[in-house]
Short mmCIF file of C-alpha atoms and ligand atoms in Angstrom, two decimals:
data_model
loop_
_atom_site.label_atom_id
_atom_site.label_comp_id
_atom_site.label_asym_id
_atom_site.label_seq_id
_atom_site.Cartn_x
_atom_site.Cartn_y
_atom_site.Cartn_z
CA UNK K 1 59.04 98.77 82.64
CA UNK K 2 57.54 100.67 85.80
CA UNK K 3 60.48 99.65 87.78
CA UNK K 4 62.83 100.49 85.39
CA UNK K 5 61.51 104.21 85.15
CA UNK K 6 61.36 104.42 88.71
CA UNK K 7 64.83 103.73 88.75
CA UNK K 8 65.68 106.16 86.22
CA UNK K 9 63.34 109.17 87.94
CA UNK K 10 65.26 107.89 91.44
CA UNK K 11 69.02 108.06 89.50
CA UNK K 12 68.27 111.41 88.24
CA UNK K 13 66.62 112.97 90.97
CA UNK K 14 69.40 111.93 93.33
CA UNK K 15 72.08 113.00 90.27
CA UNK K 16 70.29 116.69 90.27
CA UNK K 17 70.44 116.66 94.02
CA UNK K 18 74.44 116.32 93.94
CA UNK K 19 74.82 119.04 91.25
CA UNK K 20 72.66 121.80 93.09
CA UNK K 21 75.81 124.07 93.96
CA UNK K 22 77.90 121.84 95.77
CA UNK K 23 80.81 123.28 97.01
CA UNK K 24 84.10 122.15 95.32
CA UNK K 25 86.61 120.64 97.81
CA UNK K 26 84.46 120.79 100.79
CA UNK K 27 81.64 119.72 102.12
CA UNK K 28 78.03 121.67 101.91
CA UNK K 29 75.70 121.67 104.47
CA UNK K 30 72.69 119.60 103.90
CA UNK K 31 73.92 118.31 100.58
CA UNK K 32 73.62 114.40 99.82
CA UNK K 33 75.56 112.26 97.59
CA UNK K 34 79.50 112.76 96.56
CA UNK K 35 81.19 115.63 96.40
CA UNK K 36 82.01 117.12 93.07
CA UNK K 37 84.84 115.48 91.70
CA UNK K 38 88.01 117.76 90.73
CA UNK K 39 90.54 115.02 89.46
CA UNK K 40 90.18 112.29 86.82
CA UNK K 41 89.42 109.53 88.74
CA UNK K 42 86.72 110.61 90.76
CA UNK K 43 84.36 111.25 88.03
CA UNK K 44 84.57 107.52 86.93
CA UNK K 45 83.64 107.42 90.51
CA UNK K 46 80.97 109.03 90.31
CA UNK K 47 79.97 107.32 87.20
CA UNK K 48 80.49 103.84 88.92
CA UNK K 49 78.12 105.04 91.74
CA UNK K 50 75.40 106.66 89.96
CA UNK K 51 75.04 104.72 86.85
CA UNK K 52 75.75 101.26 88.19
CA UNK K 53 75.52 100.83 92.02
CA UNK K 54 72.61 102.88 92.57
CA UNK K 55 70.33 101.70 90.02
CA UNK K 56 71.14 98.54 91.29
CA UNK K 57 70.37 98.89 94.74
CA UNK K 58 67.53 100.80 94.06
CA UNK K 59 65.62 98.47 91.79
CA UNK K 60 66.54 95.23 94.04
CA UNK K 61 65.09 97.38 97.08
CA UNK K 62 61.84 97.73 94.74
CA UNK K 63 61.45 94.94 93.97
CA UNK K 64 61.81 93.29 97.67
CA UNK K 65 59.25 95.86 98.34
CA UNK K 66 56.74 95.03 95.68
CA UNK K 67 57.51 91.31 96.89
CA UNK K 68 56.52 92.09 100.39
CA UNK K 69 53.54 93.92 99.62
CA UNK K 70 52.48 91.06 97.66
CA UNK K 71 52.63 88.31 100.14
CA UNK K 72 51.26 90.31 102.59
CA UNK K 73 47.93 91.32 100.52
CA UNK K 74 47.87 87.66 98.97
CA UNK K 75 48.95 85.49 101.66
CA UNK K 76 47.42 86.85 104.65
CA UNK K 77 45.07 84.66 106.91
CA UNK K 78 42.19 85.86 104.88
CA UNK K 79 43.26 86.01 101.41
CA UNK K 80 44.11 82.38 101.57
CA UNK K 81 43.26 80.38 104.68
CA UNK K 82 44.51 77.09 103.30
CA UNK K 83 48.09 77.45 102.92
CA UNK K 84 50.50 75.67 100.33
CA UNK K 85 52.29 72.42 101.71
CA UNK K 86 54.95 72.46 99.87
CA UNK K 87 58.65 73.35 100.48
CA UNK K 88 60.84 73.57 97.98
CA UNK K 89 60.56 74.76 94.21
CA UNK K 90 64.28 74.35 92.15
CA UNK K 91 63.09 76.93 89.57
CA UNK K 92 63.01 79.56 92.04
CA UNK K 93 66.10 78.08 93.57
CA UNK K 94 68.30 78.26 90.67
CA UNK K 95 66.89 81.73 89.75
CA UNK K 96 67.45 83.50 93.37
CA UNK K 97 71.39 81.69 92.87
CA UNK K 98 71.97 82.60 89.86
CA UNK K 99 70.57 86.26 89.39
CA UNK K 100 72.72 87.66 92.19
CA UNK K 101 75.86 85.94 90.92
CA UNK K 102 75.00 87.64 87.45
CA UNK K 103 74.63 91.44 89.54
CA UNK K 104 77.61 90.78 91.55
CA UNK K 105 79.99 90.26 88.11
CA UNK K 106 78.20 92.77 86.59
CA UNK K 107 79.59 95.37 89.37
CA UNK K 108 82.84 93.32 89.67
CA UNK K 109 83.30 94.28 86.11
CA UNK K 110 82.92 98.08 86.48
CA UNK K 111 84.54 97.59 90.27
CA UNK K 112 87.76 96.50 88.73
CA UNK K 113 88.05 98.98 85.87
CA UNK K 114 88.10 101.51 88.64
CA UNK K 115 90.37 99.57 90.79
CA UNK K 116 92.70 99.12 87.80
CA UNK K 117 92.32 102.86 86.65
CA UNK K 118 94.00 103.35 90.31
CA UNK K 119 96.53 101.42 90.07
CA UNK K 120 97.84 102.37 86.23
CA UNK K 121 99.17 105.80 87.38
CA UNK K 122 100.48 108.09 85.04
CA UNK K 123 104.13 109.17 84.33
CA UNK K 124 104.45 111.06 87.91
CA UNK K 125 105.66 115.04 87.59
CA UNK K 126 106.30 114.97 91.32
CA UNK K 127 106.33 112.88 94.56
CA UNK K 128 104.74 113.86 97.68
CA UNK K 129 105.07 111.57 100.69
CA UNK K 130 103.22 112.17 102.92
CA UNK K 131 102.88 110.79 106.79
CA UNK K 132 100.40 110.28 109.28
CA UNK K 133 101.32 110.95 112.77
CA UNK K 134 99.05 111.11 116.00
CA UNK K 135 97.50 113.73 115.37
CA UNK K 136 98.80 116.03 112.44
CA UNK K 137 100.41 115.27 108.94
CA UNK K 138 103.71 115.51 107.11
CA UNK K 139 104.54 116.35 104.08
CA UNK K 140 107.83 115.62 102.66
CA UNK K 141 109.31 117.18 98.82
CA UNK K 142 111.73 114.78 97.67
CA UNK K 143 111.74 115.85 94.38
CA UNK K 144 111.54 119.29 95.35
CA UNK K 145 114.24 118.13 98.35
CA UNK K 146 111.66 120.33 100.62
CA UNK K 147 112.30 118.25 104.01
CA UNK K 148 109.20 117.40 105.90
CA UNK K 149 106.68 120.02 106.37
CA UNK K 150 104.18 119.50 109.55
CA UNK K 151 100.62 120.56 109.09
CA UNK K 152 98.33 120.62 111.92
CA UNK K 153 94.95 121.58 112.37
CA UNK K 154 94.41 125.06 112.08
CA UNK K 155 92.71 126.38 115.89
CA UNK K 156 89.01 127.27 115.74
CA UNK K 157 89.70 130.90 115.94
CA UNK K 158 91.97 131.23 113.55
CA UNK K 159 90.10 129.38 110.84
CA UNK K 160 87.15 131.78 111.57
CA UNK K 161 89.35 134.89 110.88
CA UNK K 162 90.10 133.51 107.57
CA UNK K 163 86.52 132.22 106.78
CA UNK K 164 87.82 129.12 106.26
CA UNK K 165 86.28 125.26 107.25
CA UNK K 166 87.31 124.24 110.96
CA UNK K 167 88.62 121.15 111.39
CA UNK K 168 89.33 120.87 107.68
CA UNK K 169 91.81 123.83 107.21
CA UNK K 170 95.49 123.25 107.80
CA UNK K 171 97.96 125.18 109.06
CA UNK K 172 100.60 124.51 106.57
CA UNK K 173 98.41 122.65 103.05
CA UNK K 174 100.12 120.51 100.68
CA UNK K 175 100.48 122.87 97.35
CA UNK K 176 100.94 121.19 94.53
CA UNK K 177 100.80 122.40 90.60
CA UNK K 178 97.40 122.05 88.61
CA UNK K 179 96.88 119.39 85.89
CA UNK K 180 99.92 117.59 86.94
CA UNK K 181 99.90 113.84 88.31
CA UNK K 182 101.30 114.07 91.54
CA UNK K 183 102.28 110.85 93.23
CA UNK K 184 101.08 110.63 96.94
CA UNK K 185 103.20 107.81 99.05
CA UNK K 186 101.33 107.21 102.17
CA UNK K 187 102.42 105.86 105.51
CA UNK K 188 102.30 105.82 108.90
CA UNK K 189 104.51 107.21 111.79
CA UNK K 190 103.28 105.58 114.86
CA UNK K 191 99.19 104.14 113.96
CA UNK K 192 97.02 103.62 111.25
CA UNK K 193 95.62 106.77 109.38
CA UNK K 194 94.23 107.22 106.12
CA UNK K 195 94.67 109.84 103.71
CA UNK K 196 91.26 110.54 102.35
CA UNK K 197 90.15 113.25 99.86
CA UNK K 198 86.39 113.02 98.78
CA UNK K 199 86.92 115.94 95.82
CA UNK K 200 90.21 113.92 94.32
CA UNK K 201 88.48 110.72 95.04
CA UNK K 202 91.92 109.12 97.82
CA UNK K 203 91.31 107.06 100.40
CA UNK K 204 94.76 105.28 101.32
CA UNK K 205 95.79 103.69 104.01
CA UNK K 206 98.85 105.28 105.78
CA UNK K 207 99.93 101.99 107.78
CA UNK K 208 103.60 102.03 109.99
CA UNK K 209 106.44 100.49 108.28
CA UNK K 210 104.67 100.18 104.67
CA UNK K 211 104.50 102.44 101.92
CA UNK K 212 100.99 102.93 100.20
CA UNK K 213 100.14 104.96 96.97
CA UNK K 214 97.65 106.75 94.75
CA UNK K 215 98.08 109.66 92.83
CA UNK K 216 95.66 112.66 91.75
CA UNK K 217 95.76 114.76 88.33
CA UNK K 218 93.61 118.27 89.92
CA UNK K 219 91.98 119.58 87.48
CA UNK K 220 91.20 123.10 88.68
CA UNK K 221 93.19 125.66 91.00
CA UNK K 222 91.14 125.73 94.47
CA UNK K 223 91.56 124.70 98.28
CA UNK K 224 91.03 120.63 98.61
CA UNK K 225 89.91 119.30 102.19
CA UNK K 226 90.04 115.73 103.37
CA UNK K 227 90.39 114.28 106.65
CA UNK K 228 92.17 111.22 108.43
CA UNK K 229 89.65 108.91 107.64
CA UNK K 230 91.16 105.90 109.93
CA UNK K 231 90.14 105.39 113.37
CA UNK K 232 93.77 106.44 114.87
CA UNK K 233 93.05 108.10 118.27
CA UNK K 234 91.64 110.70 120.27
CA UNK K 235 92.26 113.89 117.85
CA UNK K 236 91.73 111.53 114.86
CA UNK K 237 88.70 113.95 114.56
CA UNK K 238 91.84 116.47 114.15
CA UNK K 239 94.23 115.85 111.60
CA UNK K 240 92.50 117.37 108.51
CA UNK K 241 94.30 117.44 104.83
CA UNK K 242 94.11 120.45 102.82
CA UNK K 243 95.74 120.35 99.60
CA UNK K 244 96.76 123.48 97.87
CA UNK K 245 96.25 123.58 94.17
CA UNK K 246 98.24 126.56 92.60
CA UNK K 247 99.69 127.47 89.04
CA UNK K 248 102.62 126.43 87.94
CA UNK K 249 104.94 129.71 88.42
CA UNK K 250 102.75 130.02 92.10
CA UNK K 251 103.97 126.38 92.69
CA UNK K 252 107.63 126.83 91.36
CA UNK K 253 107.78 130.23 93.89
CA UNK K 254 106.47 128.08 96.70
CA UNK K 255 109.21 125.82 96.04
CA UNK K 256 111.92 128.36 96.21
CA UNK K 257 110.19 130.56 99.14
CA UNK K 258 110.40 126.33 101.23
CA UNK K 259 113.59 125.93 99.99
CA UNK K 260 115.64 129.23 100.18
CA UNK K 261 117.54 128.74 103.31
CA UNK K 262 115.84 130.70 106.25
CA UNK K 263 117.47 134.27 107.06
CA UNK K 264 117.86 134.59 110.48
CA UNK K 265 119.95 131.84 111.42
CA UNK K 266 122.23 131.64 108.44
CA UNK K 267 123.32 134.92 109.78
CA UNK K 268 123.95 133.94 112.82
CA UNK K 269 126.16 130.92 111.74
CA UNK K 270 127.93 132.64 109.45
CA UNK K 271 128.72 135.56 112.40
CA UNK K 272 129.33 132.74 114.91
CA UNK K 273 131.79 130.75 112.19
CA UNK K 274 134.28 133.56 111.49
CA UNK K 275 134.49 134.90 115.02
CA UNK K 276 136.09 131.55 116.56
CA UNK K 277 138.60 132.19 113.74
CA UNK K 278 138.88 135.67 113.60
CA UNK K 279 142.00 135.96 116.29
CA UNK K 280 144.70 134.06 113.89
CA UNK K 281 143.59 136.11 110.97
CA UNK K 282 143.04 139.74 111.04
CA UNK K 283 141.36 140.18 107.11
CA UNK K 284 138.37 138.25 108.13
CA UNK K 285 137.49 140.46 111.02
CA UNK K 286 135.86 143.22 108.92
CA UNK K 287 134.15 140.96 106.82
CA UNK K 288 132.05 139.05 110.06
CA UNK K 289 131.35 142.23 111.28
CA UNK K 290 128.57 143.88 108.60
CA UNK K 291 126.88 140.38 109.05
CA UNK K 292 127.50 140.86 113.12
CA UNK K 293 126.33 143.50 113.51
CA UNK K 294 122.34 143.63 112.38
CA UNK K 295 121.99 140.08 114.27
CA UNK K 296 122.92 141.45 117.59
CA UNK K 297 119.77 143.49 118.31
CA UNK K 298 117.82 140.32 117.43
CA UNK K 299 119.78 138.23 120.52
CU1 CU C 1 94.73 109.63 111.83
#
């Protein structure tokens, strides 16, 4: 009974401790625990960690304690200077087999909910794939048919202009719309990385010549960070992942700004196209000229 309210004073107290104003998305200085989750599967997450694995771990580690404290006030040199002969005892046996087989299924059970939950994703409402690359990111649109888009770590000065996290701020994020299931296909360009986002509860290995996936549902609009979370290098320390979550209509003009083709050099194509023509046909002449004309300053 004593160890059971310990472990319920212990669960809450570190449960409080992670709700004191965490910051969403990010990590907050001095905090413990998990980051607020901000997507459906990291509350189960959550759950599975506060209501299952830490009560677990922390009434085993009192009771080890209480079992140490024991022998050493009962079975010390004074307390009991003849000491037991015997070796063996099968009750005990059986009972220090058997109890820990009983905790282990008892967290496989909740273990593979989770790992299931995972793996049943959701009717997708877009695809992201993205790629790890020594050191930066890629994000690719196919749905969208937004070609890859590179994001890099955003440089120290920068990210304190904008008052935003160094080493977790990117310079190009991955937007995608809010309360949507958005597919994320994860590999790897050259080594093993791993896309890893505490808040939407991903950590996916992006591994060269295999394609990995998870998937997210965000529940609120905000700035997400994560960060390679494989080993992969020297500037493994900086390849963060931001993800972007907007609106819809912000997300649908996104997707028109990234796919409207770029001004400048359409222009100059189009100028360059009609003037290795022009000579055989006189009409066209006029009509490369108005789009001539305001790219030459630029050259
Ligand atoms: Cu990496």
């Amino acid at each position: 009974m004593l160890a059971a309210s310990a472990v319920l004073v212990a669960t809450t107290a570190f449960a409080g401790l992670a709700l004191a104003q965490d910051r969403l998305g990010q990590p907050t200085p001095g905090a413990i625990d998990l980051q607020p989750a901000a997507s459906v599967l990291k509350h189960d997450v959550i759950w599975f960690h506060q209501w299952i694995l830490m009560p677990i771990i922390t009434a085993i580690t009192l009771l080890v304690l209480g079992l140490i404290i024991y022998i050493v006030l009962r079975f010390n040199k004074k307390a009991n200077p003849i000491p037991a002969k015997f070796s063996h005892n099968t009750t005990i046996e059986i009972i220090w087999t058997v109890v820990p087989v009983i905790i282990l299924m008892i967290i496989a059970i909740f273990s593979f909910r989770l790992l299931f939950a995972y793996n049943d994703m959701p009717k997708p409402y877009m695809t992201v794939k993205a790629t790890g690359y020594q050191w930066y990111w890629g994000y690719e649109y196919p749905d969208q048919k937004i070609s890859e888009i590179t994001s890099v770590v955003l440089p120290e000065e920068e990210a304190k202009a904008k008052g935003v996290p160094f080493r977790l701020a990117a310079t190009e994020p991955m937007v995608v719309p809010v309360h949507q299931v958005v597919r994320v296909q994860v590999t790897g360009a050259d080594v093993i990385h791993s896309f890893g986002l505490p808040a939407f509860g991903l950590k996916t290995d992006a591994i060269p010549g295999r394609l990995n996936e998870t998937w997210f549902n965000a529940e609120k609009i905000g700035t997400y960070y994560g960060q390679c979370s494989e080993l992969c290098g020297v500037d493994h320390a900086f390849m963060p992942i931001e993800i972007k979550v907007v609106s819809q209509a912000d997300f649908d003009a996104w997707v028109k700004a990234k796919t409207a083709p770029p001004a400048a050099p359409a222009a100059t194509t189009a100028a360059a196209a009609p003037a290795a023509v022009t000579p055989a046909s006189a009409p066209a002449a006029p009509a490369a000229a108005p789009v001539a004309a305001p790219a030459a300053p630029a050259v």
